[in-house]
Coordinates of C-alpha atoms in Angstrom, one line a residue:
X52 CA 114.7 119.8 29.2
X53 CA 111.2 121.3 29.5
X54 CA 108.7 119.3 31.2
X55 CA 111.0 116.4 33.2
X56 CA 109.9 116.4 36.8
X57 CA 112.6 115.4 39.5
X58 CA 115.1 118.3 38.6
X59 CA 116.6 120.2 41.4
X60 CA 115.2 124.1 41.5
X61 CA 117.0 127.0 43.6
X62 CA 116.1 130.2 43.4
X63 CA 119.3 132.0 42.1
X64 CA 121.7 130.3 40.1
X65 CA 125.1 131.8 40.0
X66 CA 127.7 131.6 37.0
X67 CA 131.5 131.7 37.9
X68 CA 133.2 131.8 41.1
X69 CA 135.5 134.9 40.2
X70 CA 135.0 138.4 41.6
X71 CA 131.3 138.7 40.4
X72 CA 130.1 135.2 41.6
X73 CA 131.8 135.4 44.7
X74 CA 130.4 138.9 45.7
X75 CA 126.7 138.0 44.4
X76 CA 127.1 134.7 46.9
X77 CA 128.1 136.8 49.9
X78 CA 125.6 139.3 48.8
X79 CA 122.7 136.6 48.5
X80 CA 123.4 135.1 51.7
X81 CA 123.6 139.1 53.8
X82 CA 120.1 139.0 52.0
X83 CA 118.9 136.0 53.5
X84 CA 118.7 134.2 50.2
X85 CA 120.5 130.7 50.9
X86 CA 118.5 128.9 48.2
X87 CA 121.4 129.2 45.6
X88 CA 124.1 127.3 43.8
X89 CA 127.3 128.7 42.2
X90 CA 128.3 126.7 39.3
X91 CA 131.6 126.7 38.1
X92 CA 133.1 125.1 35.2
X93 CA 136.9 124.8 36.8
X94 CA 137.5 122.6 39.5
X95 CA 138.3 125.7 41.7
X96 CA 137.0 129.3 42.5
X97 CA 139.4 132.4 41.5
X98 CA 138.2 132.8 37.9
X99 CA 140.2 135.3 36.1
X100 CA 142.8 135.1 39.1
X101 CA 142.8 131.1 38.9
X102 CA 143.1 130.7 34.6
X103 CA 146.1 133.0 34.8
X104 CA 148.9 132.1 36.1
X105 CA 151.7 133.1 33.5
X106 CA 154.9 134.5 35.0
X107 CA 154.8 137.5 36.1
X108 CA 151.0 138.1 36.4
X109 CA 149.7 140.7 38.7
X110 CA 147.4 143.3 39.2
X111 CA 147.3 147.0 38.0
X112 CA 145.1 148.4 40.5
X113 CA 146.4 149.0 44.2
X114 CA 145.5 146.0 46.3
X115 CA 143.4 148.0 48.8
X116 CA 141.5 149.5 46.4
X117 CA 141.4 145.6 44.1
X118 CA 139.3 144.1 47.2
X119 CA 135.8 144.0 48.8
X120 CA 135.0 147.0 50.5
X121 CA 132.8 143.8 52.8
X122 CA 135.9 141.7 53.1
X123 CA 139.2 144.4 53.6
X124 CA 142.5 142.6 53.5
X125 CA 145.3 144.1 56.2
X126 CA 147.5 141.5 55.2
X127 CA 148.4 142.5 51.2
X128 CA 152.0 141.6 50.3
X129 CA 152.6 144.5 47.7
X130 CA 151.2 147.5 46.9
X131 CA 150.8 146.0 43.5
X132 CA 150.0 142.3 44.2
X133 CA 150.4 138.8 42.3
X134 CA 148.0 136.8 41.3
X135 CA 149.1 134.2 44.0
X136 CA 148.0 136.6 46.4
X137 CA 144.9 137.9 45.2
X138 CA 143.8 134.2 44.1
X139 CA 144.0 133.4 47.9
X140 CA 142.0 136.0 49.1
X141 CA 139.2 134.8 46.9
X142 CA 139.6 131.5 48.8
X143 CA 139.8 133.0 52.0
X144 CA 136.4 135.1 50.6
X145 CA 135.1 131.7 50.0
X146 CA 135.7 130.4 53.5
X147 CA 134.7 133.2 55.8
X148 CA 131.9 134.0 54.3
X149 CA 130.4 129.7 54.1
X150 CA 130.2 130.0 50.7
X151 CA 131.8 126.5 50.0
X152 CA 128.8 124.5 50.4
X153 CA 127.0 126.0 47.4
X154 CA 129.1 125.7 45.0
X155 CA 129.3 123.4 42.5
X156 CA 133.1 122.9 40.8
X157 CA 133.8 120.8 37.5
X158 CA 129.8 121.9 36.7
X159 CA 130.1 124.1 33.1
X160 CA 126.8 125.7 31.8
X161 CA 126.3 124.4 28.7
X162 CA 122.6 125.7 28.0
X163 CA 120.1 128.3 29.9
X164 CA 116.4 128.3 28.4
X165 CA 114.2 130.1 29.7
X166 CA 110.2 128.5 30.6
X167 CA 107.6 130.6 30.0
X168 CA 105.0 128.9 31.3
X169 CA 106.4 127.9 34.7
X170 CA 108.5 131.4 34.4
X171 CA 111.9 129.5 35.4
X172 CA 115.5 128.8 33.7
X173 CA 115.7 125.5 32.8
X174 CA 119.7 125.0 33.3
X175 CA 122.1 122.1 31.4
X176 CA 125.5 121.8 33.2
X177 CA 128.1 119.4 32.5
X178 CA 127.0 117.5 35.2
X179 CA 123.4 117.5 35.0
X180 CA 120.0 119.4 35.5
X181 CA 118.1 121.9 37.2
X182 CA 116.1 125.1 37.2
X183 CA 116.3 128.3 38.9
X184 CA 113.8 131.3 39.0
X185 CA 116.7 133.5 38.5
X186 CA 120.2 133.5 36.8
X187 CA 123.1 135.3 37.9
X188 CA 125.8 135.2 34.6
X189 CA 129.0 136.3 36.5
X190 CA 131.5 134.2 34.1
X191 CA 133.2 137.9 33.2
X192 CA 134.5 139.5 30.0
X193 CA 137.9 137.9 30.6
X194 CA 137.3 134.4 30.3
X195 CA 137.7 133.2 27.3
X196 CA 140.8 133.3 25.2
X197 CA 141.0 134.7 22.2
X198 CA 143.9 133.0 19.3
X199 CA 143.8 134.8 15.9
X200 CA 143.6 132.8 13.1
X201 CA 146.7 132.4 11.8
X202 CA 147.6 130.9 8.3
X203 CA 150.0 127.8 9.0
X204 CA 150.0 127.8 12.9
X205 CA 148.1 124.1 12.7
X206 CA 151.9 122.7 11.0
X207 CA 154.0 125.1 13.5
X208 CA 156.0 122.0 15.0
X209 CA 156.7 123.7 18.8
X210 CA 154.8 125.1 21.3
X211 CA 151.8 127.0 21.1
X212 CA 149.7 128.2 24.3
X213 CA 148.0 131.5 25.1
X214 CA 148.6 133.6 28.2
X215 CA 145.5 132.4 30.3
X216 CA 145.9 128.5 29.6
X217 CA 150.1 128.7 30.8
X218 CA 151.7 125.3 30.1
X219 CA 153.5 125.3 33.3
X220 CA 154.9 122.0 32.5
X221 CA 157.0 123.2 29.5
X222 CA 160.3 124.8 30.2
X223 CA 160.6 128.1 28.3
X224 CA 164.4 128.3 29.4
X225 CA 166.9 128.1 26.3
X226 CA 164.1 128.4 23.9
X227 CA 163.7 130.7 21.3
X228 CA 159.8 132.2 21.9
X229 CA 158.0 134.4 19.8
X230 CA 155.4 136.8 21.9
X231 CA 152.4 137.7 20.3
X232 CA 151.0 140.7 21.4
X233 CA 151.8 143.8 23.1
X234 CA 148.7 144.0 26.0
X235 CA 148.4 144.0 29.5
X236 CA 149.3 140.6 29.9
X237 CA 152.3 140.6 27.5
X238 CA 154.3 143.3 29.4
X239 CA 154.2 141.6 33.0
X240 CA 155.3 138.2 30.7
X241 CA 158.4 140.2 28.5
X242 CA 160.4 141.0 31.8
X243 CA 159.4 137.5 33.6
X244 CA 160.9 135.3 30.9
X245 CA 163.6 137.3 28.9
X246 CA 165.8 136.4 31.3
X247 CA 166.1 132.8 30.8
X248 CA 165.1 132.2 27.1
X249 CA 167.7 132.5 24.4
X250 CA 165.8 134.3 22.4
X251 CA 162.9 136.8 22.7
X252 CA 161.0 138.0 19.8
X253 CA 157.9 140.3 20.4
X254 CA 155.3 140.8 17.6
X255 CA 154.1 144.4 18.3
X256 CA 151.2 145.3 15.9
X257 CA 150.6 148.6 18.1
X258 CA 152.4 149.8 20.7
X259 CA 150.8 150.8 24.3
X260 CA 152.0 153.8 26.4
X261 CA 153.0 152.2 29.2
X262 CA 153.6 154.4 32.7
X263 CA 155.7 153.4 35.6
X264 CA 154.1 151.0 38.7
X265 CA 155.4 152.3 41.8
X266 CA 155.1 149.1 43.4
X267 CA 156.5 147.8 46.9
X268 CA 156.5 145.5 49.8
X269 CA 153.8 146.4 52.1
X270 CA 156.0 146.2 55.1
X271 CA 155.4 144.3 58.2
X272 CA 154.4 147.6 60.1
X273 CA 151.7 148.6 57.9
X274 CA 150.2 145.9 57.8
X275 CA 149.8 145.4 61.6
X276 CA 148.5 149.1 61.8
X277 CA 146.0 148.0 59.4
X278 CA 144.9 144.9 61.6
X279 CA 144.9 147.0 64.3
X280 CA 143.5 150.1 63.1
X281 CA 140.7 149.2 60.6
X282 CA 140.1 153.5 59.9
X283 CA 143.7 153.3 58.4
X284 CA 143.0 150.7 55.6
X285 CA 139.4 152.6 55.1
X286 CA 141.0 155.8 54.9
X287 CA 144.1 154.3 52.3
X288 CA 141.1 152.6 50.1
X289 CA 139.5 156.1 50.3
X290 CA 142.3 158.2 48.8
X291 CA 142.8 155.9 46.2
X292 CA 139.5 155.8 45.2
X293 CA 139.2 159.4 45.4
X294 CA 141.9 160.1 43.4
X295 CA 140.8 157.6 40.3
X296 CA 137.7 159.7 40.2
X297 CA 139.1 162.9 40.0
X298 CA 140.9 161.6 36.8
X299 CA 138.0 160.3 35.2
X300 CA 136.8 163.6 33.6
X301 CA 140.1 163.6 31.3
X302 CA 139.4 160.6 30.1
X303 CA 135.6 161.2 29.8
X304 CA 135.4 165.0 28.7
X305 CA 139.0 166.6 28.0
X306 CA 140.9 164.1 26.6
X307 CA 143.1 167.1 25.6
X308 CA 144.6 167.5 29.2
X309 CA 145.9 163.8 28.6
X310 CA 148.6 165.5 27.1
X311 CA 151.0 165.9 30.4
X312 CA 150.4 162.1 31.0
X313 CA 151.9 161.2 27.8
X314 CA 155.1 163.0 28.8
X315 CA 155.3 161.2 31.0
X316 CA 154.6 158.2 29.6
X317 CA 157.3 159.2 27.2
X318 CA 159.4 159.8 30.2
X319 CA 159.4 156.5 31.6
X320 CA 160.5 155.0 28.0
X321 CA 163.3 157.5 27.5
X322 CA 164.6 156.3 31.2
X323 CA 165.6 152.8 29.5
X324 CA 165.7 152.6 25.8
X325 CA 168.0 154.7 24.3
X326 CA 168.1 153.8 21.0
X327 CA 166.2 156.4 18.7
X328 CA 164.9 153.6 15.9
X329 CA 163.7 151.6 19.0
X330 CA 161.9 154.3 20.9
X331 CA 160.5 155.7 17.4
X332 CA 159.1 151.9 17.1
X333 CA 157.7 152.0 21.1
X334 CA 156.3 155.1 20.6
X335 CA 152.3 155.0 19.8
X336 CA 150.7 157.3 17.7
X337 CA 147.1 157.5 19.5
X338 CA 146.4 159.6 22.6
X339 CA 146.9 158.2 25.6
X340 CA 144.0 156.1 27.3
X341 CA 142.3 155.5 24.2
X342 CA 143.6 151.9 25.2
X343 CA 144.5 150.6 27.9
X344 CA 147.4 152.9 29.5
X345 CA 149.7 149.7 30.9
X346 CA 151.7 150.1 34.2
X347 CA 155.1 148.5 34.4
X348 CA 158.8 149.6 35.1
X349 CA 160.3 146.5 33.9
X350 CA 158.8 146.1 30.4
X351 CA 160.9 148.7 29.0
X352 CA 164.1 147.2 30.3
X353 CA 163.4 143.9 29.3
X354 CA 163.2 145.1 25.6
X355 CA 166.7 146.7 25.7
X356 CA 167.9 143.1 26.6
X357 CA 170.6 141.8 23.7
X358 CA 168.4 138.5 23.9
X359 CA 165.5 140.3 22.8
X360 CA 163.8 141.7 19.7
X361 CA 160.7 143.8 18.8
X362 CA 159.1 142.9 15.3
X363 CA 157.3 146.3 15.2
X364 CA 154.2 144.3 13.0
X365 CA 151.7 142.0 12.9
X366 CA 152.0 138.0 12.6
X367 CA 151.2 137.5 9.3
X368 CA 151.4 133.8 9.0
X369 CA 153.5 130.9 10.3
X370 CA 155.7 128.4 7.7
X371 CA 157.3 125.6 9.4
X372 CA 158.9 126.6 12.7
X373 CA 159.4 129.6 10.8
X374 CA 157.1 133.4 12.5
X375 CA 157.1 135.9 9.1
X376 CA 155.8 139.4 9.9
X377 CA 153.6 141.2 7.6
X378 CA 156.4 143.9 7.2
X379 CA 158.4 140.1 5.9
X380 CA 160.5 139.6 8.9
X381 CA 160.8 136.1 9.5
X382 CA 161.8 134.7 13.2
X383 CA 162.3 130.6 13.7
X384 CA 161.1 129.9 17.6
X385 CA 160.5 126.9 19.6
X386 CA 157.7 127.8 21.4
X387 CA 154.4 131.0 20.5
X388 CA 152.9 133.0 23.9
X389 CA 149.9 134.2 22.7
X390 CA 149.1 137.3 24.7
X391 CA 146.1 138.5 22.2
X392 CA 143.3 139.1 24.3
X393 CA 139.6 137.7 25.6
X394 CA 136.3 137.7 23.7
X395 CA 134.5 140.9 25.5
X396 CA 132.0 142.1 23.0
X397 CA 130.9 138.8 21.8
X398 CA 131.2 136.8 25.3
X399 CA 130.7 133.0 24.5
X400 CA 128.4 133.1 27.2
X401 CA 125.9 134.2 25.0
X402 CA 125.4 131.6 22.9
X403 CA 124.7 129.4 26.1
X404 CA 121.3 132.2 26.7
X405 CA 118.0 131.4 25.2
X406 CA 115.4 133.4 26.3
X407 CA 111.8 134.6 26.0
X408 CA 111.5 134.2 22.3
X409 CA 113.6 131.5 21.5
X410 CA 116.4 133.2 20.5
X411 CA 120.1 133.2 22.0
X412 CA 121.6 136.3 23.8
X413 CA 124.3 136.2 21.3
X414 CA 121.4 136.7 18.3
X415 CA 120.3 139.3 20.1
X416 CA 123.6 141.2 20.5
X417 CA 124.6 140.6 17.0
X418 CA 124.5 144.0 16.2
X419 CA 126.5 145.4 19.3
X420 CA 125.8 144.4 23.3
X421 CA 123.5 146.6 24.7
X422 CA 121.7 146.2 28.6
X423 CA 119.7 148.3 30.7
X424 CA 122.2 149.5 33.6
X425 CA 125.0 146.8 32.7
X426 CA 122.7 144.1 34.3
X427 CA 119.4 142.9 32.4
X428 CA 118.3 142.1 29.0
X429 CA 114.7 143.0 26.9
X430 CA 114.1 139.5 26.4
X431 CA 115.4 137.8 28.9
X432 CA 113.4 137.9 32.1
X433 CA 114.6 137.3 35.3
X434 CA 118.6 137.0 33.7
X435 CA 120.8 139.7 34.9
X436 CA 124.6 139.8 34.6
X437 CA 127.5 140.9 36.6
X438 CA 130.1 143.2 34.5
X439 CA 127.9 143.7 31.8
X440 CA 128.1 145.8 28.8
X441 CA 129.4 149.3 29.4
X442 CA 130.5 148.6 32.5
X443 CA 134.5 147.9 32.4
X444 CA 136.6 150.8 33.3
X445 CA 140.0 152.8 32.0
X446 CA 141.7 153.7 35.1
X447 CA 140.2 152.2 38.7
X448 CA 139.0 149.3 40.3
X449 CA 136.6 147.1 38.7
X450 CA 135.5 145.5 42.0
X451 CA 134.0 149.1 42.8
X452 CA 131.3 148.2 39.4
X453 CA 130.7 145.0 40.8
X454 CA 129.8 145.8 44.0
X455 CA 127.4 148.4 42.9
X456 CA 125.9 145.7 40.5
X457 CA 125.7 143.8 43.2
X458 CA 123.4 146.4 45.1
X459 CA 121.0 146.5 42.1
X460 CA 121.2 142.3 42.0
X461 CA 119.7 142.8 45.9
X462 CA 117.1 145.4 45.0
X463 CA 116.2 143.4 42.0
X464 CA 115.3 140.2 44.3
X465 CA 113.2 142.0 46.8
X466 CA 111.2 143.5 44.2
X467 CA 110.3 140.1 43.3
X468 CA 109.8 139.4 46.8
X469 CA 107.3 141.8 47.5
X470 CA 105.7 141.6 44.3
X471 CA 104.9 137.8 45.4
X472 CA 103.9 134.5 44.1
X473 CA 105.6 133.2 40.6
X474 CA 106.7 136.3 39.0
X475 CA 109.6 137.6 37.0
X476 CA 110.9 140.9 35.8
X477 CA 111.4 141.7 32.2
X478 CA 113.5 144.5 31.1
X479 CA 111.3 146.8 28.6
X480 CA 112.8 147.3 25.4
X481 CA 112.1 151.2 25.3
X482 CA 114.2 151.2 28.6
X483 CA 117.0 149.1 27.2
X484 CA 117.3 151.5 24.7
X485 CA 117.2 155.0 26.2
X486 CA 119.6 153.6 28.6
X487 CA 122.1 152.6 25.6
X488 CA 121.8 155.9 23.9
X489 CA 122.3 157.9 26.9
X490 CA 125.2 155.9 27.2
X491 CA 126.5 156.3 23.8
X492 CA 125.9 159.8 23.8
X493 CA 128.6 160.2 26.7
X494 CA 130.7 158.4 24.9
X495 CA 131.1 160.1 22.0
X496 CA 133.7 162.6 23.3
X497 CA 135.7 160.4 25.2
X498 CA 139.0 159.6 24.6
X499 CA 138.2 155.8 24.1
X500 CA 136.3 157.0 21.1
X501 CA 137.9 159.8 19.9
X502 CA 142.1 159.3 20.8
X503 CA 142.7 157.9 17.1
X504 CA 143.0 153.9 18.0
X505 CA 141.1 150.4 17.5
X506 CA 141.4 148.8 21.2
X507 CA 139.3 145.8 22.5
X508 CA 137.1 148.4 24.1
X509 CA 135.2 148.8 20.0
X510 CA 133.2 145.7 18.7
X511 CA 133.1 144.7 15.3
X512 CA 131.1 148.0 14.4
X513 CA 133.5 150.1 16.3
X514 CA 130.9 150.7 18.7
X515 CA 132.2 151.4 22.4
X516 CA 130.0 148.3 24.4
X517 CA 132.7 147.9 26.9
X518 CA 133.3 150.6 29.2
X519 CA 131.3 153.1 31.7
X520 CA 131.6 156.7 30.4
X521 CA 132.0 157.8 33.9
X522 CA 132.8 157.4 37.6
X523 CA 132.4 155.1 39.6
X524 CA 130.3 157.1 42.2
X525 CA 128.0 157.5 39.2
X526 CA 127.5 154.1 38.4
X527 CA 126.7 153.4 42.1
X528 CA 124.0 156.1 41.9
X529 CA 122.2 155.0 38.8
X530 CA 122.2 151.0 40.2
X531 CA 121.1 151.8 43.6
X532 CA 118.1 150.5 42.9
X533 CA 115.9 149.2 40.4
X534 CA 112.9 151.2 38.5
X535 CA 110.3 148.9 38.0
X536 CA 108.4 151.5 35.4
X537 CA 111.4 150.4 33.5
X538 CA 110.5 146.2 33.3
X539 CA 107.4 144.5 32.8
X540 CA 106.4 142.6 35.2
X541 CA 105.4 139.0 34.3
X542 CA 103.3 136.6 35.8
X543 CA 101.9 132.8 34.8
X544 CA 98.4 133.4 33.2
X545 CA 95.5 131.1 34.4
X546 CA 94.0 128.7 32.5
X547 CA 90.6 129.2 31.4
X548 CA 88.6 125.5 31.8
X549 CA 87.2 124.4 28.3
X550 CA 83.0 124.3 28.6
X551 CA 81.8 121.0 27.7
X552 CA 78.4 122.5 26.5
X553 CA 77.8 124.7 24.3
X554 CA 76.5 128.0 25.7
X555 CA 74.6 130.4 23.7
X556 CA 76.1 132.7 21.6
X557 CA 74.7 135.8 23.4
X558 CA 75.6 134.8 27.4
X559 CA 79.6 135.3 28.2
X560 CA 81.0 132.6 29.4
X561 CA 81.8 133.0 33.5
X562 CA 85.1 131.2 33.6
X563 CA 86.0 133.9 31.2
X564 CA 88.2 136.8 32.8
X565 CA 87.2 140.1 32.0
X566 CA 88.3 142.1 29.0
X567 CA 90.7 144.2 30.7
X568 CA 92.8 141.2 32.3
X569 CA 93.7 139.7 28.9
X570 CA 96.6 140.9 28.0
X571 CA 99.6 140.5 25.3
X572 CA 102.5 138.2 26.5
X573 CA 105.2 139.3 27.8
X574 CA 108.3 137.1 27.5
X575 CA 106.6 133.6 26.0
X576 CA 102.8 131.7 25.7
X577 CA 101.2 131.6 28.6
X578 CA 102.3 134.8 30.1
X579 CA 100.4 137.9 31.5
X580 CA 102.7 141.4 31.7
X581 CA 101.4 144.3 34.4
X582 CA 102.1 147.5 32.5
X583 CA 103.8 150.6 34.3
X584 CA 100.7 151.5 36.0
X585 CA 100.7 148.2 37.6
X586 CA 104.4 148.3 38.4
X587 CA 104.0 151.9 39.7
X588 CA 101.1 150.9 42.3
X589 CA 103.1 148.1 43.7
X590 CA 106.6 150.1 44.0

């Protein structure tokens, strides 16, 4: 890629059209930035909202609260909404705010290198070239499936198809289906489907506490006081906000005072199963919240269903048409729903990231993910990323993190601005680091690490890279804006001509800078870094 002429250059290029990409467009454009492509694999926007569609799929976060504070919705259905619903208010995002005509659909990323001499991302997509001074990576931890591997499923003669890739042209009605899984997405399925299969067989390798979702139709009323009355939907938004973060410091400090919760966790079980072995096998031994706590009042009715089964262990392997358990229960099916999850601590995206040194994002996070502030990495200049390690939360609205990442994505661009000329921003190293320990430090008395489970939350080194040990008002404080004594800041070095003569030994040469402008490089050949000093006298 390096060196072709005749390549298209922006100066932001976006990843994904989801949440993230979507807000960082609006964002860009309320900055005055309109130099900027969105570039989306799919051949629509929605991300998360568009891959799955599976029955039953909706949100667990109140929809006023599941929006952009910049784009309020009067019109939600439910209090709790669908997918359908919240996919088409990411189109209408799209269309309000003109975002349409930057972005580019059916156009994957399939490589990122960064150029250290012209101090730009060179950018492969499945549909050609170009080059950008800055990369937004806004694909999200929730976008790529992940399928264990499971001895014999290559011979299983039926159906196989996980959660996010529904085969919506295969008819689960009659058929004897094997759920895999016992997460978020696998409880809104159970109840959507058991209905019309014959047979429902759920593999539960651990069981979630699940609590009830006091969801509803947002009535007709409502919702015109809304239109009418924006102060009413602010104010709704603000009481559920505030009263996620005054829940946080159980989670974060005293898991101990989880205890009530799981009563009533316990509660909400007792309510429908009523069959002791059953509700022994539903009943998790970890506190609650160290995964996910689940929200549904149909899940446990659906598994007291006489069509339906719990196979309280793990999928063992897979002979024939023929599901065996590794506790030896054996289960013949038509048809496997994977609901097992995403890759979030080893994102794919990763291996797509080469930067300063030649080496991929994922190489660099083999040993855990790690960022400075959820959004930049040492090595990696002018790359930042929306939802970003340590940055997912346990019990609010992730739109809340990404519009605070978005605030540092804005500060982050007029630093560049004002520092002027080709220039990029390197994230130090010591300040990757301090910001990780701090991090992990808060951490250690959570209930994420400490409530006795292995969740999605650990990577493989059980090390807690996922979520933000804290509130969300927090994370808005420490993103506000960005630090520059915390990056390098990196510009292209001149080129000093070559003499044709010979001069003598003892006379410097004048094209030569002076001895206090050559410095070590900073992100690649041909580089010159400003040290904190310089950073300080320019902020």
């Amino acid at each position: 890629m390096g060196g072709r002429e005749g390549r298209e250059h922006v100066r932001v290029a976006v990843i994904g059209s989801g949440f993230g990409g979507l807000g960082a467009a609006v964002r860009l454009r309320r900055e005055g930035i309109t130099d900027f492509v969105v570039l989306e694999r799919a051949d629509s926007v929605g991300g998360t909202w568009r891959d799955n569609s599976y029955p039953g799929c909706a949100c667990d976060v109140p929809s006023h609260l599941y929006s952009f504070s910049f784009a309020p919705n009067p019109d939600w259905p439910r209090t709790f909404s669908g997918q359908p619903a919240i996919r088409e208010y990411l189109e209408h995002v799209a269309d309000t705010f003109g975002l349409r005509r930057h972005i580019r659909l059916d156009s994957e990323v399939l490589m990122m290198r960064w150029d250290a001499d012209e101090l730009r991302w060179e950018i492969e997509t499945s549909r050609g070239e170009l080059t950008a001074d800055v990369v937004v990576s806004a694909t999200g931890p929730l976008s790529e499936p992940k399928l264990p591997e499971v001895p014999g499923l290559a011979g299983f003669p039926g159906k196989v198809f996980h959660s996010a890739r529904w085969d919506h042209d295969y008819d689960l009605a009659g058929k004897r289906v094997a759920m895999i899984g016992t997460g978020a997405s696998a409880i809104q399925i159970v109840p959507a489907i058991a209905p019309d299969v014959e047979r429902l067989t759920l593999f539960q390798r651990t069981p979630p506490w699940v609590m009830p979702r006091t969801d509803r139709a947002i009535s007709a009323v409502e919702r015109w006081v809304h239109r009418q009355l924006p102060f009413t939907r602010a104010a709704r938004r603000g009481l559920l906000w505030g009263i996620r973060e005054l829940q946080v410091s159980a989670f974060t400090k005293r898991p101990n005072q989880l205890g009530l919760v799981e009563a009533l966790a316990r509660a909400n079980m007792a309510r429908s199963i009523k069959d002791p072995e059953l509700r022994a096998k539903l009943t998790p031994s970890y506190r609650i919240g160290c995964k996910r706590i689940l929200l549904s009042s149909e899940y446990y009715p659906a598994l007291a269903r006489p069509n339906v089964d719990l196979v309280a262990s793990g999928l063992k392997e897979i002979r024939g048409s023929v599901l065996v358990a590794a506790d030896g229960t054996e289960t013949e099916v038509d048809a496997i729903v994977f609901g097992t999850g995403f890759h979030v601590t080893d994102m794919p995206i990763a291996d797509r990231v080469v930067g300063a040194d030649g080496r991929t994002l994922a190489d660099q996070w083999k040993d855990g993910m790690q960022s400075l502030r959820g959004a930049t990495a040492a090595g990696f200049p002018n790359w930042m990323t929306i939802i970003g390690p340590n940055t997912g939360l346990g019990n609010s609205s992730m739109i809340l993190m990404i519009e605070s990442q978005l605030n540092y994505m804005a500060d982050y661009l007029r630093q560049l601005g004002m520092l002027g000329g080709k220039v990029a921003l390197a994230a130090r190293p010591s300040a990757v680091n301090q910001w990780n320990r701090q991090v992990q430090a808060r951490m250690e008395r959570t209930v994420w690490n400490t409530g006795g489970c292995t969740s999605w939350y650990l990577d493989a080194n059980g090390r807690n890279t996922t979520v933000w040990p804290g509130t969300t008002g927090e994370f808005r404080r420490e993103t506000r804006s960005v630090d520059l004594g915390e990056y390098e800041v990196v510009r292209v070095r001149e080129r000093v001509p070559v003499a044709v003569a010979a001069a003598p030994a003892a006379a410097p040469s004048p094209a030569a800078p002076p001895p206090e402008a050559r410095t070590a490089d900073a992100g690649g050949a041909g580089l010159e870094a400003a040290g904190a000093d310089a950073a300080e006298g320019v902020a």
